[in-house]
């Protein structure tokens, strides 16, 4: 049977299954639980359904799994099991690692004819790599408050400027994770596009820059790689800290950077750290990065968090009481991304269950997140867990011994201490046998590197992190 006909038939079966379900559990429950469930594929007897949220997935599987299977088997005897999965996250999010403007044809063929071919980005489909910017990341949607007003003003200024001012080039925005750096960069992209659609703006993550460069080296196509940057008017590179320690890529970046600045092209960079705190970069690079306008985004305040929540809640389809917004702004102080996620979860839950949103309900829905926020991990706990995990003595955490078998676990523990506590590098060093802060820094970097190259370390770290936060 050809594939299209097979699909049609499967869809017809799904309609019949839904009819029977609706009859049995009633219209309301059916809408609540199956309204957004989608039909997937039937492969070797296994039928896949897709649920919009984890919550719906679990509920459907637990409460209706048997019935769904029985109904399917009644209409299609090729089905031996039914699996409910989570819908994959929307592609554009991940595709945003590089955005070129004017927009390029989204098909790889079209793109090849209008731009030099770069080969696919590592780990991503080549056709995914060029797409529009995240539509909601605009200046209009960016809530301004004390912690981010300077970065916001600087970004707006760049977007409204016809020619870059040398003293503001590059614009270097830095701040912690989830505080709005990427949002601001996309906002610049949108604003320039609105003002003058002919300006060529290239946005890409530093990771994408590095991956593409490595790919170009491998396929001996660095000429084509360079071509990508040759005619841009504005270059934006997100998360430049990623380039640290990657020598060849750094040189290439430095070269690209300089040649654009010489042509008086605007450059916008973002980073988690100020130029002075970037490790493993050449001095000339460091001074170049910080030679324009450096703007930081401070960690959020309660007031800013509340305003952001209010702005987001306004667009929700159901009302969210102020008390709930205040509760969230108070409890979730880490970063804006988490804050948004929490609000979305509460709203989604209210919609699905048809339940009024209250503080208790929010507490209930977010209990895992809130527990994490309340929980403070100590260095002692980290050292104990890590020592137990690697089966070494606790005393090795502060011993001077440098054998790999104890040094590596010690580095993992230092890394976790940096990640999970608010202690400074010197404070952490002190707790590990009075070590110097540079030793801790080295450990943190080492583990960050190993997490990429060594799967077992990555797994160890994830596991330990989860145990410590659990
Ligand atoms: P970063 O790049 O700094 O890690 P993002 O720009 O990805 O952070 O921001 C994380 C999320 O928080 C995004 O969804 C963004 O829209 C939102 N966000 C951050 N700051 C603000 C703000 N001031 N107003 C509105 N939304 C914000
Ligand atoms: Mg970002």
Coordinates of C-alpha atoms and ligand atoms in Angstrom, one line a residue:
X1 CA 0.0 0.0 0.0
X2 CA 1.4 3.4 -0.8
X3 CA 2.2 5.7 2.0
X4 CA -0.4 8.4 1.4
X5 CA -3.2 5.9 1.3
X6 CA -1.9 4.3 4.4
X7 CA -1.8 7.6 6.2
X8 CA -5.4 8.4 5.2
X9 CA -6.6 5.1 6.5
X10 CA -4.8 5.6 9.7
X11 CA -6.4 9.0 10.2
X12 CA -9.8 7.5 9.5
X13 CA -9.1 4.9 12.2
X14 CA -8.1 7.6 14.6
X15 CA -11.4 9.4 14.0
X16 CA -13.2 6.3 14.9
X17 CA -11.2 5.7 18.0
X18 CA -11.9 9.3 19.0
X19 CA -15.6 8.9 18.5
X20 CA -15.7 5.9 20.7
X21 CA -13.6 7.6 23.4
X22 CA -15.8 10.7 23.3
X23 CA -18.9 8.5 23.8
X24 CA -17.4 6.7 26.6
X25 CA -15.8 9.5 28.7
X26 CA -18.0 12.4 27.7
X27 CA -17.4 15.5 25.7
X28 CA -15.8 17.5 28.4
X29 CA -13.2 15.0 29.5
X30 CA -12.5 14.1 25.8
X31 CA -11.8 17.7 25.0
X32 CA -9.6 18.1 28.0
X33 CA -7.4 15.1 27.5
X34 CA -7.6 14.3 23.8
X35 CA -8.4 17.7 22.3
X36 CA -4.7 18.4 21.5
X37 CA -3.5 14.8 21.2
X38 CA -2.1 14.2 17.7
X39 CA -1.8 11.1 15.7
X40 CA 1.7 9.9 14.9
X41 CA 3.0 7.0 12.9
X42 CA 2.3 3.2 13.0
X43 CA 5.5 1.3 12.8
X44 CA 6.0 -2.4 13.4
X45 CA 2.8 -2.6 15.4
X46 CA 3.6 0.4 17.6
X47 CA 1.2 3.3 17.2
X48 CA 2.4 6.7 18.4
X49 CA 0.3 9.5 19.7
X50 CA 1.6 12.9 20.7
X51 CA 0.5 14.9 23.7
X52 CA 1.1 18.6 24.0
X53 CA 2.4 18.5 27.6
X54 CA 4.1 16.0 29.9
X55 CA 1.1 16.3 32.2
X56 CA -1.4 15.3 29.5
X57 CA 0.9 12.6 28.3
X58 CA 1.1 11.0 31.7
X59 CA -2.6 11.4 32.4
X60 CA -3.7 9.9 29.1
X61 CA -1.3 7.0 29.4
X62 CA -2.3 6.2 33.0
X63 CA -6.0 6.7 32.8
X64 CA -6.9 5.9 29.2
X65 CA -4.1 3.8 28.0
X66 CA -5.9 0.5 28.0
X67 CA -9.0 1.8 26.4
X68 CA -7.2 3.6 23.7
X69 CA -5.3 0.4 22.8
X70 CA -8.5 -1.6 22.9
X71 CA -10.3 0.8 20.6
X72 CA -7.4 0.9 18.2
X73 CA -7.2 -2.9 18.0
X74 CA -10.9 -3.0 17.3
X75 CA -10.4 -0.9 14.2
X76 CA -6.9 -1.9 13.1
X77 CA -5.5 -5.3 13.9
X78 CA -2.1 -4.2 12.9
X79 CA -1.8 -2.3 16.2
X80 CA -0.1 -4.2 19.0
X81 CA 0.8 -1.3 21.3
X82 CA 0.1 2.4 21.7
X83 CA 2.7 4.8 22.9
X84 CA 2.0 8.4 24.0
X85 CA 4.9 10.7 23.5
X86 CA 5.5 14.4 24.1
X87 CA 5.3 16.5 21.0
X88 CA 8.8 17.5 20.0
X89 CA 9.5 21.2 20.8
X90 CA 8.8 23.6 17.9
X91 CA 11.7 23.6 15.5
X92 CA 12.3 27.4 15.1
X93 CA 13.5 27.7 18.6
X94 CA 16.5 25.5 18.0
X95 CA 16.9 26.7 14.5
X96 CA 17.7 30.2 15.7
X97 CA 21.4 29.7 16.0
X98 CA 21.9 31.6 12.8
X99 CA 19.7 34.1 11.1
X100 CA 20.7 35.9 8.0
X101 CA 19.0 38.9 6.6
X102 CA 17.6 39.6 4.1
X103 CA 15.9 36.3 4.8
X104 CA 17.3 33.5 2.7
X105 CA 15.2 30.9 1.0
X106 CA 14.6 28.3 3.6
X107 CA 15.2 25.3 1.3
X108 CA 18.8 24.2 1.2
X109 CA 18.7 24.4 -2.6
X110 CA 17.5 27.9 -2.8
X111 CA 20.0 28.9 -0.2
X112 CA 22.8 27.3 -2.0
X113 CA 22.2 29.4 -5.1
X114 CA 22.0 32.7 -3.2
X115 CA 24.7 32.2 -0.7
X116 CA 28.0 30.3 -0.6
X117 CA 27.4 26.8 0.6
X118 CA 28.7 26.1 4.0
X119 CA 27.7 22.5 4.6
X120 CA 25.3 21.6 7.3
X121 CA 25.9 22.9 10.8
X122 CA 27.0 20.1 13.0
X123 CA 24.2 18.2 14.6
X124 CA 21.5 20.2 12.8
X125 CA 19.7 19.9 9.5
X126 CA 21.1 22.3 7.0
X127 CA 17.7 23.6 6.1
X128 CA 17.0 24.4 9.7
X129 CA 19.9 26.7 10.0
X130 CA 18.5 29.7 8.2
X131 CA 15.2 30.9 9.4
X132 CA 13.5 34.0 10.7
X133 CA 14.2 35.4 14.1
X134 CA 12.0 34.5 17.1
X135 CA 9.0 36.7 16.5
X136 CA 8.2 37.6 20.1
X137 CA 11.8 38.8 20.8
X138 CA 11.2 42.4 20.0
X139 CA 11.9 45.7 21.8
X140 CA 8.1 46.1 22.3
X141 CA 8.0 42.8 24.2
X142 CA 11.0 43.6 26.3
X143 CA 10.1 44.9 29.8
X144 CA 12.6 47.6 30.9
X145 CA 13.6 48.0 34.5
X146 CA 16.6 49.1 36.5
X147 CA 18.7 45.9 35.9
X148 CA 18.5 46.1 32.1
X149 CA 17.8 49.7 31.2
X150 CA 21.3 50.5 30.1
X151 CA 21.6 47.4 27.9
X152 CA 18.2 48.1 26.5
X153 CA 19.1 51.7 25.7
X154 CA 22.4 50.7 24.1
X155 CA 20.6 48.0 22.0
X156 CA 18.0 50.5 20.8
X157 CA 20.6 53.0 20.0
X158 CA 22.4 50.5 17.7
X159 CA 19.2 49.6 16.0
X160 CA 18.4 53.2 15.3
X161 CA 21.8 54.4 14.2
X162 CA 22.5 54.7 10.5
X163 CA 26.2 54.4 10.8
X164 CA 28.0 52.8 13.7
X165 CA 29.9 55.1 16.0
X166 CA 33.4 53.9 16.6
X167 CA 33.1 54.4 20.3
X168 CA 30.1 52.2 20.4
X169 CA 31.5 49.4 18.2
X170 CA 31.3 46.7 19.2
X171 CA 28.3 46.7 21.5
X172 CA 29.1 44.0 24.1
X173 CA 26.2 42.9 26.2
X174 CA 26.9 40.7 29.2
X175 CA 24.8 39.1 31.9
X176 CA 23.8 35.9 33.5
X177 CA 21.9 33.1 31.9
X178 CA 18.3 33.8 31.0
X179 CA 18.4 37.5 31.7
X180 CA 17.5 38.7 28.2
X181 CA 20.7 38.9 26.1
X182 CA 19.4 36.8 23.2
X183 CA 16.1 38.6 23.4
X184 CA 17.8 42.0 22.9
X185 CA 19.9 40.8 20.0
X186 CA 16.9 39.5 18.2
X187 CA 15.1 42.8 19.0
X188 CA 17.9 44.6 17.2
X189 CA 17.5 42.3 14.3
X190 CA 13.8 43.0 14.0
X191 CA 14.2 46.8 14.5
X192 CA 16.8 47.0 11.8
X193 CA 14.7 44.9 9.5
X194 CA 11.8 47.2 10.0
X195 CA 13.8 50.4 9.5
X196 CA 15.6 49.2 6.4
X197 CA 14.9 45.8 5.0
X198 CA 18.0 46.0 2.8
X199 CA 20.5 46.1 5.6
X200 CA 22.3 42.8 5.8
X201 CA 22.2 41.6 9.4
X202 CA 23.8 38.3 10.3
X203 CA 23.0 36.8 13.7
X204 CA 24.6 33.6 14.8
X205 CA 25.6 31.9 18.0
X206 CA 29.3 31.6 18.8
X207 CA 28.8 27.9 18.9
X208 CA 27.5 28.0 15.4
X209 CA 30.4 30.1 14.3
X210 CA 32.9 27.6 15.8
X211 CA 31.0 24.5 14.3
X212 CA 30.8 26.1 10.9
X213 CA 34.4 27.0 11.0
X214 CA 35.6 23.6 12.0
X215 CA 33.4 22.1 9.3
X216 CA 34.9 24.5 6.8
X217 CA 38.4 23.4 7.8
X218 CA 37.5 19.8 7.5
X219 CA 36.0 20.2 4.1
X220 CA 38.7 22.6 3.0
X221 CA 36.1 25.3 2.3
X222 CA 37.3 28.2 4.5
X223 CA 37.0 30.5 1.6
X224 CA 33.3 29.9 1.5
X225 CA 33.1 30.3 5.2
X226 CA 34.7 33.8 5.0
X227 CA 32.4 34.7 2.2
X228 CA 29.5 34.5 4.6
X229 CA 30.7 37.5 6.5
X230 CA 32.1 39.5 3.7
X231 CA 29.0 41.5 2.8
X232 CA 27.2 41.9 6.1
X233 CA 26.4 45.3 7.5
X234 CA 25.7 44.2 11.0
X235 CA 27.2 41.1 12.6
X236 CA 25.8 39.7 15.9
X237 CA 27.4 36.9 17.7
X238 CA 25.6 35.5 20.7
X239 CA 27.4 33.8 23.7
X240 CA 30.9 34.7 22.7
X241 CA 32.3 33.1 25.8
X242 CA 31.9 29.9 23.9
X243 CA 34.9 30.8 21.7
X244 CA 37.2 30.9 24.7
X245 CA 39.9 28.3 24.6
X246 CA 39.3 27.4 21.0
X247 CA 42.4 28.8 19.4
X248 CA 41.9 28.4 15.7
X249 CA 38.3 29.6 15.9
X250 CA 39.3 32.6 18.0
X251 CA 41.9 33.7 15.4
X252 CA 39.3 33.4 12.7
X253 CA 36.8 35.3 14.8
X254 CA 39.4 38.0 15.5
X255 CA 40.1 38.3 11.8
X256 CA 36.4 38.5 10.8
X257 CA 35.8 41.0 13.6
X258 CA 38.7 43.3 12.6
X259 CA 37.9 43.3 8.9
X260 CA 34.3 44.3 9.6
X261 CA 35.3 47.0 12.1
X262 CA 37.7 48.4 9.5
X263 CA 34.9 48.7 7.1
X264 CA 32.9 50.5 9.7
X265 CA 30.4 47.7 10.1
X266 CA 28.5 47.3 13.4
X267 CA 29.2 44.4 15.6
X268 CA 27.0 43.2 18.5
X269 CA 28.2 40.6 20.9
X270 CA 26.7 38.9 23.9
X271 CA 28.4 37.0 26.7
X272 CA 27.8 35.6 30.1
X273 CA 30.9 37.4 31.3
X274 CA 32.5 40.8 31.0
X275 CA 35.6 40.9 28.7
X276 CA 37.9 41.1 31.7
X277 CA 36.6 37.8 33.1
X278 CA 36.8 35.7 29.9
X279 CA 39.4 33.0 30.3
X280 CA 41.7 31.6 27.7
X281 CA 41.5 34.3 25.2
X282 CA 44.3 36.3 23.8
X283 CA 45.0 39.7 25.2
X284 CA 44.5 41.5 21.9
X285 CA 41.2 39.8 21.6
X286 CA 40.1 40.7 25.1
X287 CA 40.9 44.4 24.6
X288 CA 39.2 44.4 21.2
X289 CA 36.0 42.9 22.7
X290 CA 35.9 45.6 25.3
X291 CA 36.9 48.5 23.1
X292 CA 33.4 49.7 22.3
X293 CA 30.4 50.0 24.5
X294 CA 30.1 47.4 27.2
X295 CA 26.6 47.1 28.8
X296 CA 25.7 44.7 31.5
X297 CA 22.3 43.2 32.5
X298 CA 22.2 42.8 36.3
X299 CA 20.3 40.0 37.9
X300 CA 16.6 40.8 38.1
X301 CA 14.8 42.5 40.9
X302 CA 11.4 41.6 42.3
X303 CA 9.9 44.6 40.6
X304 CA 11.2 43.7 37.2
X305 CA 10.1 40.1 37.6
X306 CA 6.6 41.2 38.5
X307 CA 6.4 43.6 35.6
X308 CA 7.5 40.9 33.2
X309 CA 5.0 38.5 34.6
X310 CA 2.2 41.1 34.3
X311 CA 3.1 41.7 30.7
X312 CA 3.1 38.0 29.9
X313 CA -0.1 37.4 31.8
X314 CA -1.9 40.0 29.9
X315 CA -1.7 37.9 26.7
X316 CA -2.9 34.7 28.4
X317 CA -6.4 33.5 27.6
X318 CA -7.4 33.1 31.2
X319 CA -7.0 35.6 34.0
X320 CA -4.1 35.2 36.4
X321 CA -4.6 37.0 39.7
X322 CA -2.0 39.4 40.9
X323 CA -1.4 37.3 44.0
X324 CA -0.2 34.5 41.9
X325 CA 2.1 36.7 39.9
X326 CA 3.5 38.1 43.1
X327 CA 4.0 34.6 44.5
X328 CA 6.0 33.6 41.4
X329 CA 8.1 36.8 41.3
X330 CA 8.9 36.2 44.9
X331 CA 9.7 32.5 44.6
X332 CA 11.5 32.2 41.3
X333 CA 14.4 34.6 41.3
X334 CA 17.0 32.7 39.3
X335 CA 16.3 33.8 35.8
X336 CA 13.5 35.1 33.5
X337 CA 13.4 32.0 31.4
X338 CA 12.4 29.9 34.4
X339 CA 10.0 32.5 35.5
X340 CA 8.3 32.5 32.1
X341 CA 8.2 28.7 32.1
X342 CA 6.6 28.6 35.6
X343 CA 3.9 31.1 34.5
X344 CA 3.2 29.1 31.3
X345 CA 2.9 25.9 33.3
X346 CA 0.4 27.4 35.7
X347 CA -1.7 28.9 32.8
X348 CA -1.6 25.6 30.8
X349 CA -2.7 23.7 33.8
X350 CA -5.6 26.1 34.6
X351 CA -6.7 25.9 31.0
X352 CA -6.6 22.1 30.8
X353 CA -8.3 21.4 34.0
X354 CA -10.6 24.3 33.7
X355 CA -9.6 25.3 37.2
X356 CA -9.3 28.7 38.6
X357 CA -5.7 29.9 39.1
X358 CA -4.8 30.4 42.7
X359 CA -1.6 30.6 44.7
X360 CA -2.3 27.1 46.1
X361 CA -2.8 25.7 42.7
X362 CA 0.4 27.3 41.5
X363 CA 2.2 25.8 44.5
X364 CA 0.8 22.5 43.6
X365 CA 1.7 22.6 39.9
X366 CA 5.2 23.9 40.5
X367 CA 6.1 21.9 43.6
X368 CA 9.2 20.4 41.9
X369 CA 10.5 23.8 40.8
X370 CA 9.8 25.5 44.1
X371 CA 11.5 22.8 46.1
X372 CA 14.6 23.3 44.0
X373 CA 14.5 27.0 44.5
X374 CA 14.2 26.6 48.3
X375 CA 16.9 24.1 48.5
X376 CA 20.5 25.3 49.2
X377 CA 23.2 22.8 48.4
X378 CA 26.3 23.0 50.6
X379 CA 30.0 22.2 49.7
X380 CA 30.0 19.5 52.3
X381 CA 27.1 17.7 50.6
X382 CA 28.7 18.0 47.3
X383 CA 32.0 16.6 48.5
X384 CA 30.3 13.7 50.2
X385 CA 28.2 12.8 47.2
X386 CA 31.0 13.1 44.8
X387 CA 33.4 11.1 47.0
X388 CA 30.7 8.4 47.4
X389 CA 30.0 8.3 43.7
X390 CA 33.6 7.8 42.7
X391 CA 34.3 5.6 45.7
X392 CA 37.1 7.7 47.1
X393 CA 37.7 8.9 50.7
X394 CA 36.1 12.2 51.7
X395 CA 39.5 13.4 52.8
X396 CA 40.8 13.2 49.2
X397 CA 38.6 16.3 48.5
X398 CA 41.1 18.4 50.4
X399 CA 44.3 16.3 50.1
X400 CA 47.2 17.5 48.0
X401 CA 47.3 14.3 46.0
X402 CA 47.2 14.8 42.3
X403 CA 46.7 11.3 41.0
X404 CA 44.0 11.2 38.3
X405 CA 41.8 8.9 40.3
X406 CA 41.3 11.5 43.0
X407 CA 42.0 14.7 41.0
X408 CA 39.2 14.2 38.6
X409 CA 36.5 13.6 41.2
X410 CA 37.8 16.6 43.1
X411 CA 37.5 18.7 39.9
X412 CA 33.9 17.5 39.5
X413 CA 33.2 18.5 43.0
X414 CA 34.7 22.0 42.5
X415 CA 32.7 22.3 39.3
X416 CA 29.5 21.4 41.1
X417 CA 30.3 23.8 43.9
X418 CA 30.6 26.6 41.4
X419 CA 27.4 25.6 39.7
X420 CA 25.2 24.9 42.7
X421 CA 26.3 27.3 45.3
X422 CA 26.8 31.0 45.3
X423 CA 30.4 30.8 46.7
X424 CA 33.2 32.6 44.9
X425 CA 36.2 30.8 43.4
X426 CA 38.5 31.7 46.3
X427 CA 35.9 30.6 48.8
X428 CA 35.5 27.3 47.0
X429 CA 39.3 26.9 46.8
X430 CA 39.5 27.3 50.6
X431 CA 37.1 24.4 51.1
X432 CA 39.1 22.1 49.0
X433 CA 42.3 22.0 51.0
X434 CA 43.1 25.7 50.7
X435 CA 43.6 25.7 47.0
X436 CA 44.1 28.8 44.9
X437 CA 41.2 30.3 43.0
X438 CA 43.0 29.6 39.7
X439 CA 43.0 25.9 40.5
X440 CA 39.2 26.0 40.9
X441 CA 38.9 28.0 37.7
X442 CA 41.0 25.4 35.9
X443 CA 38.8 22.6 37.3
X444 CA 35.6 24.3 36.2
X445 CA 36.9 24.8 32.7
X446 CA 38.3 21.3 32.5
X447 CA 35.0 19.7 33.5
X448 CA 33.1 22.0 31.1
X449 CA 35.4 20.7 28.3
X450 CA 35.1 17.1 29.4
X451 CA 31.4 17.3 29.5
X452 CA 31.5 17.8 25.8
X453 CA 34.1 15.3 24.9
X454 CA 33.5 12.6 27.4
X455 CA 30.0 11.2 27.7
X456 CA 30.6 9.4 31.0
X457 CA 31.7 12.6 32.7
X458 CA 28.7 14.4 31.4
X459 CA 26.5 11.6 32.8
X460 CA 28.3 11.7 36.1
X461 CA 27.8 15.4 36.4
X462 CA 24.2 15.3 35.5
X463 CA 23.4 12.5 37.9
X464 CA 25.2 14.1 40.8
X465 CA 23.5 17.4 40.1
X466 CA 20.1 15.8 40.1
X467 CA 20.9 13.9 43.3
X468 CA 22.1 17.1 45.0
X469 CA 19.2 19.1 44.0
X470 CA 16.6 16.4 44.5
Ligands
LIG1 P1 19.9 35.0 27.8 O1 20.2 35.0 26.3 O2 20.4 36.2 28.5 O3 20.2 33.7 28.4 P2 17.1 35.2 26.9 O4 17.3 36.4 26.0 O5 17.1 33.9 26.1 O6 18.3 35.1 28.0 O7 15.9 35.4 27.8 C1 15.2 34.3 28.4 C2 13.7 34.4 28.4 O8 13.3 35.5 29.2 C3 13.3 34.8 27.0 O9 12.1 34.1 26.7 C4 13.0 36.3 27.0 O10 12.0 36.7 26.2 C5 12.6 36.5 28.5 N1 13.1 37.8 29.0 C6 14.3 38.1 29.5 N2 14.3 39.4 29.9 C7 13.1 39.9 29.6 C8 12.5 41.2 29.7 N3 13.2 42.2 30.2 N4 11.2 41.4 29.3 C9 10.6 40.4 28.7 N5 11.1 39.1 28.6 C10 12.3 38.9 29.0
LIG2 MG1 21.1 33.6 25.1

